[in-house]
C-alpha positions as MATLAB code, in Angstrom:
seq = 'XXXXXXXXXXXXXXXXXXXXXXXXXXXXXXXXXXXXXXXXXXXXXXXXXXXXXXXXXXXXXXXXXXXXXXXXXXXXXXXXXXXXXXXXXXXXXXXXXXXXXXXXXXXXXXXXXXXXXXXXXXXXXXXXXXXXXXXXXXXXXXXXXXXXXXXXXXXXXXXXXXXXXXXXXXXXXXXXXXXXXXXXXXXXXXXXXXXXXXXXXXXXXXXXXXXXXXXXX';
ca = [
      43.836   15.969   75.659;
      44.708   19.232   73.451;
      44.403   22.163   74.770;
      44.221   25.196   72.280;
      45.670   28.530   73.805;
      46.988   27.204   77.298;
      50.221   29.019   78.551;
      51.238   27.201   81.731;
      54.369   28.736   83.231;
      56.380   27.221   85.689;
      59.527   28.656   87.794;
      61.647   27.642   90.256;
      65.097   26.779   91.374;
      67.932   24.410   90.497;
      66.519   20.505   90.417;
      63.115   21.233   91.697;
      61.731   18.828   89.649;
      60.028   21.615   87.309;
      61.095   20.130   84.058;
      60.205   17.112   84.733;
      57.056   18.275   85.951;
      57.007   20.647   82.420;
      57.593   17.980   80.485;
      55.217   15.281   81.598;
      52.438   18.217   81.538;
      52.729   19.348   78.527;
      52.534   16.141   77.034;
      49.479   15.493   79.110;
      47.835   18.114   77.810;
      49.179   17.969   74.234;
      50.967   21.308   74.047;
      54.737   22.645   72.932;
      57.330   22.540   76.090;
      60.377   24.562   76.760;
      63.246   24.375   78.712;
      64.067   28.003   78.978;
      67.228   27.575   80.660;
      68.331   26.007   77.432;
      68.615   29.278   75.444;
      70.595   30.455   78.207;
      73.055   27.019   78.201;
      73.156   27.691   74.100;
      74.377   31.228   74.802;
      77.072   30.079   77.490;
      78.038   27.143   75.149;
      78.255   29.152   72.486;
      81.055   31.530   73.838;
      82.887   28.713   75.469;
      83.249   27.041   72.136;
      84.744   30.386   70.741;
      86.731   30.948   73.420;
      85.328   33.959   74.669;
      85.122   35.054   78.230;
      82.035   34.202   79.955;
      81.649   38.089   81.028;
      81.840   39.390   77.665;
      78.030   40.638   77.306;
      78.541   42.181   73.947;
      79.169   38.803   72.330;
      76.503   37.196   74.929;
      73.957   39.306   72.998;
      75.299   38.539   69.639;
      75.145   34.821   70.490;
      71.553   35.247   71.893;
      69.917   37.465   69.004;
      71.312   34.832   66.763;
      70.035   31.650   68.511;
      67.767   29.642   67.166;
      65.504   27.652   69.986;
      64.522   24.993   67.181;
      68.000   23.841   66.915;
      68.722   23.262   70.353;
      70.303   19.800   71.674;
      69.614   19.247   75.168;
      72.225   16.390   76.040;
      75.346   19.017   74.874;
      73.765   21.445   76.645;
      72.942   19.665   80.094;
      76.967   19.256   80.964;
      77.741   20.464   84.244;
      79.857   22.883   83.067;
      77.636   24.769   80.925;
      75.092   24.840   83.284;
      77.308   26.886   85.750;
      78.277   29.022   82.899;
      74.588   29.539   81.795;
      74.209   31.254   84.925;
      76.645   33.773   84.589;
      75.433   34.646   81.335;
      71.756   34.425   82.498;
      72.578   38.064   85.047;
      73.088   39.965   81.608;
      70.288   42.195   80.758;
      70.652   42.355   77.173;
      70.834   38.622   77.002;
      67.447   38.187   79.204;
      65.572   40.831   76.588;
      67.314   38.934   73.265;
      65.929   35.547   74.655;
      62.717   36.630   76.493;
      61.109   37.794   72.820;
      61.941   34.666   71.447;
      60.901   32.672   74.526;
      57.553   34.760   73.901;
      57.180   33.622   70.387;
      57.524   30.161   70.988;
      54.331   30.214   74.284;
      52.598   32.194   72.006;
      52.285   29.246   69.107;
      49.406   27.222   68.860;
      48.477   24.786   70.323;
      50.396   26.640   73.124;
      52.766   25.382   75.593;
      54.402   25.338   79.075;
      57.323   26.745   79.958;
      59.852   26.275   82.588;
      62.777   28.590   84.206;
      62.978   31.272   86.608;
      61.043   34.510   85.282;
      58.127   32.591   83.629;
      55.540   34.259   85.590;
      56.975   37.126   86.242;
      58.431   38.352   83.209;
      58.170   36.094   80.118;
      54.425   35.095   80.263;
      53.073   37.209   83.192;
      49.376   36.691   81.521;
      49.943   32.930   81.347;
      46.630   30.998   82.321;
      48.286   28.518   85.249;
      51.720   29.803   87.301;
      53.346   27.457   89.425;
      56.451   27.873   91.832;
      58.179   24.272   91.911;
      60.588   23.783   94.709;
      62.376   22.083   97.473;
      64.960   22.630  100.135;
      68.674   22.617   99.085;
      69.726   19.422  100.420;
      66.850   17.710   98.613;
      67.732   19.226   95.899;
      71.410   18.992   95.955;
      70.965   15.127   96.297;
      68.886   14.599   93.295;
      71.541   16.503   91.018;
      74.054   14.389   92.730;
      72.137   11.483   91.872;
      71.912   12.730   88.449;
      75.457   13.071   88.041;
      76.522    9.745   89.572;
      74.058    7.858   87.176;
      75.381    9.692   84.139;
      78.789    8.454   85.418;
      80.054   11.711   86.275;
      82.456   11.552   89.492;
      81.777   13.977   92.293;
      80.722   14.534   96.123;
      77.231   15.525   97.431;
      78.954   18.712   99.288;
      80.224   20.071   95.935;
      76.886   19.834   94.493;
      75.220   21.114   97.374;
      77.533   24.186   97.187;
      76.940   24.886   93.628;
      73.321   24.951   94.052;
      73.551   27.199   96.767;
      75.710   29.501   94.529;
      73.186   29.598   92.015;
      70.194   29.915   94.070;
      71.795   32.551   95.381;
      72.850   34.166   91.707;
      69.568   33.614   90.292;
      67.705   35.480   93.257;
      69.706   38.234   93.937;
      70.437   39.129   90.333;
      69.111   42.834   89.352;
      67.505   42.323   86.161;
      64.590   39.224   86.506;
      65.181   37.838   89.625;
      63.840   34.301   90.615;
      60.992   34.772   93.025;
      57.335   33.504   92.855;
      54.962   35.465   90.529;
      52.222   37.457   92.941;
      49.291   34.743   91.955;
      51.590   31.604   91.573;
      50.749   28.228   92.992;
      53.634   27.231   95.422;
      54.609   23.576   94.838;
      57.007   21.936   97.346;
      58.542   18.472   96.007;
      60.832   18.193   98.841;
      58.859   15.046   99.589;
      56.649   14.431   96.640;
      57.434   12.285   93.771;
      56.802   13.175   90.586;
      53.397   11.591   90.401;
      52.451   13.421   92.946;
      53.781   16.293   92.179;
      52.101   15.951   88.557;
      48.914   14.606   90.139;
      48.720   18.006   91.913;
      49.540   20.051   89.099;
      46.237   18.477   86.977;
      43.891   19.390   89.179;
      44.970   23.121   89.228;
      45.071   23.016   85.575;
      42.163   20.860   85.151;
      40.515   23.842   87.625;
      41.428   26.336   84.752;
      40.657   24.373   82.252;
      37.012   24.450   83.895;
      36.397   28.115   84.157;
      37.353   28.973   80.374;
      34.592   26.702   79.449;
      31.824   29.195   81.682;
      33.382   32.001   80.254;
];
């Protein structure tokens, strides 16, 4: 089902289920997906590899003008580790701008594509044709990434994840520059006790509703 032109942008916190979500839609609907918090992992792996401090923005920039989104490997850059990092390199201004025009470029090629992150909506494709705002309560969330972890064979306790999602929730929204909220006209989508099915099931028919209206136009 190819969809020529369709920007779907989709926010939301730490293990919503958005990317999941993302990527089962865009295949759906036969358009390019994107993990935005990717570029951001890239640019935190990136100075951990060189051994650069995490707050250095000057050679966060560098590493984000010179990324290239094509390249990226999602299974070095989902480590714990990074992802904590990510979000200390995510509150840097000139890092958001650097990735934003690339995240751009890559919604804006055909067929087009649905993105997920935390400024979607609001900042990278505010004129996308669907928003969504996927999300759940902490504890929900904080036991699927423990779940996560455990099956991966990582070793650690729900109350450590719990508190590192908390941390970043409360990074990610009270950062200056592109905070995490809902876009004005986003669809809120609460998977504390969906399952994906549902959750995707529910996320059709808005899109499908879309879909609908560009053909009267």
């Amino acid at each position: 089902m190819r969809q020529e032109g369709l920007i779907i942008a989709i926010d939301g916190p730490a293990a919503s289920g958005k990317g999941t979500l993302a990527r089962r839609l865009a295949a759906h609907y036969g358009l390019n997906h994107f993990d935005t918090g990717l570029s951001y992992r890239a640019v935190a792996k990136a100075l951990l590899d060189a051994g650069q401090p995490l707050d250095d923005a000057a050679a966060a920039e560098t590493a984000a003008r010179a990324l290239d989104l094509g390249t990226l490997d999602r299974a070095a850059l989902s480590a714990h580790g990074v992802g904590e990092a990510a979000s200390t390199v995510a509150v840097m201004p000139a890092v958001r701008r650097a990735l934003v025009e690339k995240q751009r470029a890559f919604a804006e090629t055909p067929p087009g594509a649905v993105l997920d992150g935390r400024d979607i909506g609001t900042v990278v494709c505010p004129d996308a044709d669907l928003k969504l705002y996927v999300t759940a309560t902490a504890d929900v969330r904080a036991k699927r990434r423990w779940q996560e972890i455990v099956n991966a064979g990582g070793d650690t306790d729900y109350a450590t994840v719990l508190a590192d999602v908390e941390r970043r929730d409360a990074r990610d929204m009270g950062r200056a520059d592109s905070p995490l909220k809902p876009a004005d006209d986003a669809h809120l989508l609460d998977t504390s006790e969906m399952d994906i099915e549902t959750a995707f099931l529910a996320a059709t028919r808005l899109i499908d509703e879309v879909l609908a209206k560009k053909k009267t136009i």
